[in-house]
Coordinates of C-alpha atoms and ligand atoms in Angstrom, one line a residue:
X1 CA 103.4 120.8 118.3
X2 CA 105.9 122.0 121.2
X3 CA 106.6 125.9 121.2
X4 CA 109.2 127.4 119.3
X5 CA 109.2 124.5 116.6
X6 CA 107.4 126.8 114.0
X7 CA 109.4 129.4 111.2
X8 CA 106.8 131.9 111.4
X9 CA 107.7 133.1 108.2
X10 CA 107.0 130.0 106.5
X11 CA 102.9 129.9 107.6
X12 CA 102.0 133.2 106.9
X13 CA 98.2 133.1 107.0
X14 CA 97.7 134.5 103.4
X15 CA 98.5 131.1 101.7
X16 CA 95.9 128.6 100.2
X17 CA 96.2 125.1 100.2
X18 CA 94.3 122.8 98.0
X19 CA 94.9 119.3 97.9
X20 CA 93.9 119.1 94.5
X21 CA 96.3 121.8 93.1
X22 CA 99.3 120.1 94.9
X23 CA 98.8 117.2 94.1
X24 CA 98.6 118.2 90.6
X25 CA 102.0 119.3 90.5
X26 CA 103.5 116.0 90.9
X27 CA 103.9 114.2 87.6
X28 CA 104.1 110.9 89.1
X29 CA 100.8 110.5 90.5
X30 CA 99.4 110.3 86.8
X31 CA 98.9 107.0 86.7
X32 CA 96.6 104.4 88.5
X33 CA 99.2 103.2 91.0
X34 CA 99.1 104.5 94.8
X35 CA 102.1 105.6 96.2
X36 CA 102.4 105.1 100.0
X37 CA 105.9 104.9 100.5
X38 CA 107.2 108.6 100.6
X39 CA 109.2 108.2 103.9
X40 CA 111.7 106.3 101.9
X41 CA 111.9 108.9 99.3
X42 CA 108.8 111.8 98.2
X43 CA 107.9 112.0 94.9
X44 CA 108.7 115.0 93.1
X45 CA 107.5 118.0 92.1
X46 CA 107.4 119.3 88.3
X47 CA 109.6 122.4 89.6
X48 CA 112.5 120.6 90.8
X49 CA 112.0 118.1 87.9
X50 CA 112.2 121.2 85.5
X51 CA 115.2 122.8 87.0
X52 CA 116.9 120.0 87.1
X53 CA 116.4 119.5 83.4
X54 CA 117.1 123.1 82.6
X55 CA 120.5 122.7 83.9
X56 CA 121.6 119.8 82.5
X57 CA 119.9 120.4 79.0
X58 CA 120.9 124.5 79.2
X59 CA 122.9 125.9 81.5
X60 CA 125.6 123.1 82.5
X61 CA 128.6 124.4 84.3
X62 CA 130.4 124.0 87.5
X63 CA 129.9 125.9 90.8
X64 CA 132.1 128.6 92.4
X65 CA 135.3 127.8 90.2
X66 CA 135.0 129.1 86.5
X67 CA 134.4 132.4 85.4
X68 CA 132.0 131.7 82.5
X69 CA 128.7 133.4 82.4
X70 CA 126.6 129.8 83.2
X71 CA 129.3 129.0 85.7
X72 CA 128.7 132.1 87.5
X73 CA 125.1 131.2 87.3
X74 CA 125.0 128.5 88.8
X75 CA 127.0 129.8 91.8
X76 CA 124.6 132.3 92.5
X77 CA 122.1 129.5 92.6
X78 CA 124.1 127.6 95.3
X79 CA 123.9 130.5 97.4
X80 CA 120.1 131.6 96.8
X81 CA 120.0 127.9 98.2
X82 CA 121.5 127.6 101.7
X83 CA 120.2 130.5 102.0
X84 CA 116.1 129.0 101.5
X85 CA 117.7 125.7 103.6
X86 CA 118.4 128.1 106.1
X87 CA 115.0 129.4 106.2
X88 CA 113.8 126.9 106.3
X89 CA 115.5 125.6 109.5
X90 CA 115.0 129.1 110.5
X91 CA 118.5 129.9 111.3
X92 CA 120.5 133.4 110.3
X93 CA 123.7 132.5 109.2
X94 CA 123.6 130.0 106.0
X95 CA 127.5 129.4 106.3
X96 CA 126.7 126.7 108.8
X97 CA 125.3 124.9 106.1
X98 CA 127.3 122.2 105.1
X99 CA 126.1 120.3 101.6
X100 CA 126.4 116.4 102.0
X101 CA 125.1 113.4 100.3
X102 CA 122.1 112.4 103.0
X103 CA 120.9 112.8 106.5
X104 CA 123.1 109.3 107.0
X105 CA 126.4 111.1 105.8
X106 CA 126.0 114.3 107.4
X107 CA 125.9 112.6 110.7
X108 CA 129.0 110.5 109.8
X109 CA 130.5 113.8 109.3
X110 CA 130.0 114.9 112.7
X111 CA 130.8 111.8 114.5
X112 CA 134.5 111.6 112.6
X113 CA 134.8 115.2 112.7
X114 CA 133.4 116.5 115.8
X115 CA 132.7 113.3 118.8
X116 CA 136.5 111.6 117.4
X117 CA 138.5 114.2 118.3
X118 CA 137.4 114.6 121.4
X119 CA 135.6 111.5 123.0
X120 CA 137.8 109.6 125.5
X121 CA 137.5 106.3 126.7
X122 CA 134.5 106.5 129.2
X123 CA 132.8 109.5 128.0
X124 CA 129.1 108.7 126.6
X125 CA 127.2 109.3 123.8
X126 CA 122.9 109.1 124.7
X127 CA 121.5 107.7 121.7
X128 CA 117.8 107.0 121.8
X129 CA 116.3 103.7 120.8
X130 CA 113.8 105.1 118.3
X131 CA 116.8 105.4 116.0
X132 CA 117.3 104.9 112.4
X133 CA 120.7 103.1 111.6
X134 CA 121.5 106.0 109.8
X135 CA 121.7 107.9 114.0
X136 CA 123.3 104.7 115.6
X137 CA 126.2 103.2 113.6
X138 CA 127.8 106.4 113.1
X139 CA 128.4 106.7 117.5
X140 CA 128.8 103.1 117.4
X141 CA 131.8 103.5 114.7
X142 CA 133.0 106.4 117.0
X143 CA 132.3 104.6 120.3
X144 CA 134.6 102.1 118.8
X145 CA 137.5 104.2 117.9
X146 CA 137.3 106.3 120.7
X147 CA 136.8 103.7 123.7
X148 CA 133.4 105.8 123.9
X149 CA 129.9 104.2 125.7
X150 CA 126.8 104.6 124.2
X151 CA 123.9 104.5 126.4
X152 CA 121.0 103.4 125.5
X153 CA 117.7 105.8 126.1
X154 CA 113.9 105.3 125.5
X155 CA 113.8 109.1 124.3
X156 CA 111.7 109.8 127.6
X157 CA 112.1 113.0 128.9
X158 CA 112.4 111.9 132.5
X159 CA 114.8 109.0 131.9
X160 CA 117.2 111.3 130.4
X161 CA 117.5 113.1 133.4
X162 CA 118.6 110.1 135.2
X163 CA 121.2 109.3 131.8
X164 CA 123.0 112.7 131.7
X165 CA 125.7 113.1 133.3
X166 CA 129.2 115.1 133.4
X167 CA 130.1 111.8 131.4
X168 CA 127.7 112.7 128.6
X169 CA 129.1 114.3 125.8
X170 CA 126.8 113.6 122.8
X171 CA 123.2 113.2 122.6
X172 CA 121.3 111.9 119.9
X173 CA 117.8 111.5 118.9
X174 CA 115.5 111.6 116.1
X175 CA 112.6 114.5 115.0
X176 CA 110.0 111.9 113.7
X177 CA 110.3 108.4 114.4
X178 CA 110.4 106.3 110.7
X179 CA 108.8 103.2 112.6
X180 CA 106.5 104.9 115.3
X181 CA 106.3 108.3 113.7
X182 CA 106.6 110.1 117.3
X183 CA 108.2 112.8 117.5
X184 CA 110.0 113.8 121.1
X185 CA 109.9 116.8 122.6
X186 CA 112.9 118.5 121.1
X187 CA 112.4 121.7 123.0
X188 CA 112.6 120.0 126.9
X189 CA 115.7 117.5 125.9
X190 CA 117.3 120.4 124.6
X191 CA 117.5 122.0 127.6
X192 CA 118.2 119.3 129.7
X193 CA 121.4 118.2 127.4
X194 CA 122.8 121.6 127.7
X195 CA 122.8 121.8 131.3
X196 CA 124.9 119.3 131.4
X197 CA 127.1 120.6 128.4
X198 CA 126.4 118.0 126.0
X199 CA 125.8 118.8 122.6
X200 CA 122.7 117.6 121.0
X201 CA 122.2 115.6 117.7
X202 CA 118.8 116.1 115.7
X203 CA 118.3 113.9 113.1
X204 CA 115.8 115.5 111.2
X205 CA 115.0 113.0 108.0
X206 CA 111.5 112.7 108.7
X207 CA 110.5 115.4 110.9
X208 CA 111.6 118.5 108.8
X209 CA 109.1 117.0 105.9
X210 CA 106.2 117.5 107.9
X211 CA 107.1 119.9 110.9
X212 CA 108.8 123.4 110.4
X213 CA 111.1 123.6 112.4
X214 CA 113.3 126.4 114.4
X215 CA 116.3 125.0 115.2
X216 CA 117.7 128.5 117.0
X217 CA 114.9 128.3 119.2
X218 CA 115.7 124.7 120.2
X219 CA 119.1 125.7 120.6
X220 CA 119.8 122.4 118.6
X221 CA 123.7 121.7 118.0
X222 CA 123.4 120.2 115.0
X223 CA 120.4 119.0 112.3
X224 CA 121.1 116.7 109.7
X225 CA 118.5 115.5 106.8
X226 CA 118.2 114.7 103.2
X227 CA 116.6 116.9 100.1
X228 CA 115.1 113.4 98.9
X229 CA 112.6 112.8 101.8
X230 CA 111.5 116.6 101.1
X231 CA 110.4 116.8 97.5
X232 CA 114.2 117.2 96.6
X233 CA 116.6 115.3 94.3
X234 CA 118.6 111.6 95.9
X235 CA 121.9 112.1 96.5
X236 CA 121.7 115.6 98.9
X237 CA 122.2 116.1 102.1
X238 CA 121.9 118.9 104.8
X239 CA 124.4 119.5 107.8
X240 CA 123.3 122.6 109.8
X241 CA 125.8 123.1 112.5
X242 CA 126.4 126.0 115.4
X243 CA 129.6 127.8 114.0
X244 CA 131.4 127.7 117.1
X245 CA 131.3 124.1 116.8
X246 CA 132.0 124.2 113.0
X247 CA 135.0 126.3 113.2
X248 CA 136.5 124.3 115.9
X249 CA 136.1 120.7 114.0
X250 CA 138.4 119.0 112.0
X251 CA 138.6 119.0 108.4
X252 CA 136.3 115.7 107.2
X253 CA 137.4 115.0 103.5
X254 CA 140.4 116.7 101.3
X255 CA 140.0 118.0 97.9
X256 CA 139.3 120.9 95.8
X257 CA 137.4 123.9 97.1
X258 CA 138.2 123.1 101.0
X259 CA 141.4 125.0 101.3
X260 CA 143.0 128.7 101.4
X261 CA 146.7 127.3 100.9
X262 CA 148.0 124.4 99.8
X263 CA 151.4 122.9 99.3
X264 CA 153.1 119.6 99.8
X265 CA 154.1 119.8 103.6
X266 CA 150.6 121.6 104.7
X267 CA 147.8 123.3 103.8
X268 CA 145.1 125.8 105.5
X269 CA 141.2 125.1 105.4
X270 CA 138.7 127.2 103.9
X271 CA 136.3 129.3 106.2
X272 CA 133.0 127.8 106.1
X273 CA 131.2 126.3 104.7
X274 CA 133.4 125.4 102.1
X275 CA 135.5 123.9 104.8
X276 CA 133.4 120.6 105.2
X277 CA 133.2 120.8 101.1
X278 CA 135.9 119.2 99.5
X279 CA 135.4 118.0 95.3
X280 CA 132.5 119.4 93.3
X281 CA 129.4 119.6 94.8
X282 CA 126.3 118.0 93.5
X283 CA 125.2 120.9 91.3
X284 CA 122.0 119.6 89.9
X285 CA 120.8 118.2 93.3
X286 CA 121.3 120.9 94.9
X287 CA 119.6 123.4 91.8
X288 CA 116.7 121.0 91.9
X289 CA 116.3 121.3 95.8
X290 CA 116.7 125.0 95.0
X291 CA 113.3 124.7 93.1
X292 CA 111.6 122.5 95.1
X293 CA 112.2 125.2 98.4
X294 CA 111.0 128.2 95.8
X295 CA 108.0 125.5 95.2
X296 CA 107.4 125.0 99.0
X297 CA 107.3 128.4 99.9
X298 CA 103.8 129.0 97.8
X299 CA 102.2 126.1 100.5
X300 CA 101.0 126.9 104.4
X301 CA 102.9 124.3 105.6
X302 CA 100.7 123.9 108.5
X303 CA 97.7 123.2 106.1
X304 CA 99.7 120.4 104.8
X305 CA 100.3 119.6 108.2
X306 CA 96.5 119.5 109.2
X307 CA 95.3 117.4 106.1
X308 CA 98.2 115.0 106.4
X309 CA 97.2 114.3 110.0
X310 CA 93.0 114.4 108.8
X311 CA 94.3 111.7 106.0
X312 CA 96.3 109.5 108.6
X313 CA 93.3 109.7 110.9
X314 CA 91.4 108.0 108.5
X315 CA 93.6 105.8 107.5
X316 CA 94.0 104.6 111.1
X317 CA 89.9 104.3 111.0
X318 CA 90.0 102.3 108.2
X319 CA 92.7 99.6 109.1
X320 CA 91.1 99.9 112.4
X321 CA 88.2 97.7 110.8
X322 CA 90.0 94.6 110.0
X323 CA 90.9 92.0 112.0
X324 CA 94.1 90.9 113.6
X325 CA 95.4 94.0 113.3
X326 CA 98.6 95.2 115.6
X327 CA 99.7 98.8 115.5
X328 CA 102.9 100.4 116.5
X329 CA 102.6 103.9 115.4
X330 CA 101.6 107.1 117.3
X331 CA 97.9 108.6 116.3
X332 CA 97.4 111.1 113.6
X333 CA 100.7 110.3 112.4
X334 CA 102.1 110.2 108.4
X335 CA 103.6 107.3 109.1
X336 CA 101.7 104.2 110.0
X337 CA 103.3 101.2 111.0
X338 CA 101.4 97.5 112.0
X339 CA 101.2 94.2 111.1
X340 CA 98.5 91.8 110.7
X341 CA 98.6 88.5 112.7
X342 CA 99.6 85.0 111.0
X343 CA 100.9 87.1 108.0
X344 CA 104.5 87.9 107.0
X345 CA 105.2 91.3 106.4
X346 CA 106.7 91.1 103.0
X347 CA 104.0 89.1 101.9
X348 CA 101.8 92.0 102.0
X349 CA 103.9 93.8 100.3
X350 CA 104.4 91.8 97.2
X351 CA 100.7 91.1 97.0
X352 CA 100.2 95.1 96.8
X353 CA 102.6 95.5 94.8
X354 CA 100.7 93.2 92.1
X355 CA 97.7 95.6 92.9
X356 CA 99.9 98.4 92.1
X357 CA 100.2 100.0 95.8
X358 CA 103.5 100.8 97.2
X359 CA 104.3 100.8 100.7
X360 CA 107.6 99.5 102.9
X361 CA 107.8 96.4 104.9
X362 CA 110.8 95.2 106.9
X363 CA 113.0 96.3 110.0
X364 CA 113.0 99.5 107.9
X365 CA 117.0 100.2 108.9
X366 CA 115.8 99.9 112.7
X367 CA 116.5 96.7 114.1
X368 CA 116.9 97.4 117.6
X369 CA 113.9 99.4 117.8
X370 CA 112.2 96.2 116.5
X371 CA 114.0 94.2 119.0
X372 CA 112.0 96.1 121.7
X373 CA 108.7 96.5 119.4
X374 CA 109.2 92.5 119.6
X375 CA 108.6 92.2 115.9
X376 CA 111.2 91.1 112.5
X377 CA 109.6 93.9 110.7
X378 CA 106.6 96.1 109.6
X379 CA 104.0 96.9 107.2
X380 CA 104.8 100.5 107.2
X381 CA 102.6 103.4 105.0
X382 CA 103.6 107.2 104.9
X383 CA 101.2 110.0 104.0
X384 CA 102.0 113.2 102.5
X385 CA 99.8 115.9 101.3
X386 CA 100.0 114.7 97.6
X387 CA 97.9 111.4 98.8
X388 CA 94.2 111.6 98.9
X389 CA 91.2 109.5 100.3
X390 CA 91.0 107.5 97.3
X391 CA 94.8 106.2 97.5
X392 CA 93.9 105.1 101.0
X393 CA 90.4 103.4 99.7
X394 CA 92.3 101.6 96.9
X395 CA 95.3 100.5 99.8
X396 CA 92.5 99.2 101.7
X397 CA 90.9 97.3 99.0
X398 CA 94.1 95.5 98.2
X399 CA 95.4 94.6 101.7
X400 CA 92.0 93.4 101.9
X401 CA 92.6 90.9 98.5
X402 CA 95.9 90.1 100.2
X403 CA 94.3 89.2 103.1
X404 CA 92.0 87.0 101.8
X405 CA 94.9 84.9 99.8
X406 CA 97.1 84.6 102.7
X407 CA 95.0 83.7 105.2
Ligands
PLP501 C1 114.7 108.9 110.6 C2 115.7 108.7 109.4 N1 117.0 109.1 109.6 C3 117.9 109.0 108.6 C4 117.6 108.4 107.4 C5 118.7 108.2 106.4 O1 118.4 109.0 105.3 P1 119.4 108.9 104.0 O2 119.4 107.4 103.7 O3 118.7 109.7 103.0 O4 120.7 109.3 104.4 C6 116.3 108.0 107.2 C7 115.9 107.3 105.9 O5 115.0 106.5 105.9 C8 115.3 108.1 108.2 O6 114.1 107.7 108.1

């Protein structure tokens, strides 16, 4: 783990983690199927599934419009929850952050709002190859309406010293890699993009489930992720942004809430965050994410950390055993990605499926980082600190039927 990536306040020593308890809080797993797809979306925890339930069966009500008793409620619950996302990120001020509806739309906002405005034709955008979609086609869009480049980068350290340039404006790159699981190292880019004044793009979709992060300390220019990937509800999204930069973008969508003044030749914006806010948020996503934050806090998140990387480890040792086997994920990783030779991916998955595993297969919204893995796709499965030994013992059984009816 690089320096400086760690919210101290988050692994305070006094916390105990047993794999048992936590995995007993997750209603889902009470049933015989194995579920090894959580870096498409985490299961979820009993407290965000109660608070969520609370709200809509007891206490529904809008946020930060009506005067009501709930109303006001639920308004103080917004509030008690940037401020835990911004704890979480480790960063003071919790009006730069911005509620969305994913990682994948909070980075839309900043290439419309932020890199349109001001990209001319020529300028570049760095935009690493380890990429999700969801941290491509919004520069691409941009690069397109802007006459823009975007250069491709391998996410090495030394290459992008030969990439920057005073021609650089934008550089993006991921925490966590949803293919490889590798995670760069945020701290030395960081530096590197700001001596050349660039601004620098973290998405953090994967990375903030399984690595604390400080994103002051990186000096990071903005962090986008989603509540889903974290324990939290679909549907809710996280834009942390340096206020300089917020204050000096332009408005993203109009509507309710985002305005001081309005009349029908002009209008003036709202301070932030409310700003990039227009309609009515999503109250019960983000009063469930709410809970699941509260819920976090009780767990040493390196712990989780540590057995994640012990249950990957012997993961790896198992698949390691059978035959043909290709892997393109990093070691000790929560994501394991491979494929076996002479067998199409998605066959794999349908036969576990039968078995009642889940995993992903596919390009998993990362073409061109297949392109250069040389591959169509991937048998991909994704620890968390809910899975045990035993779900990887039953996986293993059943790739091993699968194997034995495809080949
Ligand atoms: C690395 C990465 N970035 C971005 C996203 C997009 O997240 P969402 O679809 O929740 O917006 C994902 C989702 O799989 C991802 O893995």
């Amino acid at each position: 783990m690089v320096t400086g990536m760690v919210s101290p306040d988050l692994n305070s020593a006094n916390k105990h983690f047993s794999p048992k308890q936590f995995r007993a809080d997750f209603p889902a797993l009470n049933s015989e199927s194995v579920y090894l797809d959580s870096a498409a979306t985490a299961l979820k925890p009993k407290a965000m599934i109660d608070a969520t339930m609370q709200y809509y069966t007891h206490n529904t009500a809008t946020a930060e419009r009506s005067l009501h008793h709930d109303a006001v409620k639920v308004t103080e619950a917004i509030k008690q929850a940037r401020q835990n996302v911004a704890d979480l990120i480790a960063i003071k001020n919790s009006s730069e952050i911005i509620w969305t509806k994913g990682a994948t739309e909070s980075i839309n906002l900043i290439a419309q709002s932020y890199a349109r405005p001001l990209l001319k034709p020529d300028d570049e955008i760095i935009v690493s190859e380890l990429e999700h979609h969801s941290n491509l086609l919004p520069w691409l869009i941009v690069a397109q309406q802007t006459g823009a480049k975007i250069i491709k980068w391998s996410s090495n350290v030394d290459e992008l010293t030969s990439l920057l340039s005073s021609r650089t404006k934008i550089v993006a790159i991921t925490q966590m890699s949803n293919v490889t699981g590798f995670c760069p190292d945020l701290f030395a880019i960081s530096q590197l993009v700001h001596q050349y004044n660039a601004i620098l793009v973290v998405d953090g979709a994967q990375g903030i489930v399984h690595q604390p992060i400080n994103v002051e300390a990186l000096n990071i220019d903005f962090y986008a992720f989603s509540a889903h990937k974290l324990y939290g509800p679909t549907g809710l999204g996280i834009l942390y942004g340096k206020k300089a930069l917020l204050e000096q973008m332009t408005v993203w969508q109009g509507g309710g809430k985002m305005l001081k003044k309005a009349s029908f030749t002009e209008f003036v914006v709202a301070d932030l965050p409310y700003k990039f806010e227009a309609g009515t948020p999503n109250i019960a996503g983000i009063i469930g994410f709410n809970a699941t934050l509260q819920w976090l806090k009780n767990w040493p998140l390196t712990q989780l950390e540590q057995y994640t990387d012990q249950l990957s480890q012997y993961a790896k040792t198992q698949l390691t055993q059978l035959a043909n086997i290709k892997f393109y994920s990093v070691d000790n990783s929560p994501i394991i990605s491979f494929n076996i030779n002479q067998i199409h991916h998605n066959d794999i998955a349908i036969l576990l499926s039968e078995q009642q595993i889940a995993i992903r297969t596919g390009e998993i919204c990362a073409q061109p980082l297949m392109n250069k893995l040389g591959c169509h796709g991937v048998i991909r499965i994704s620890l968390m600190p809910y899975n045990n030994q035993n779900d990887i013992d039953k996986f293993i059984t059943a790739l091993k039927n699968a194997m034995n009816v495809l080949i």
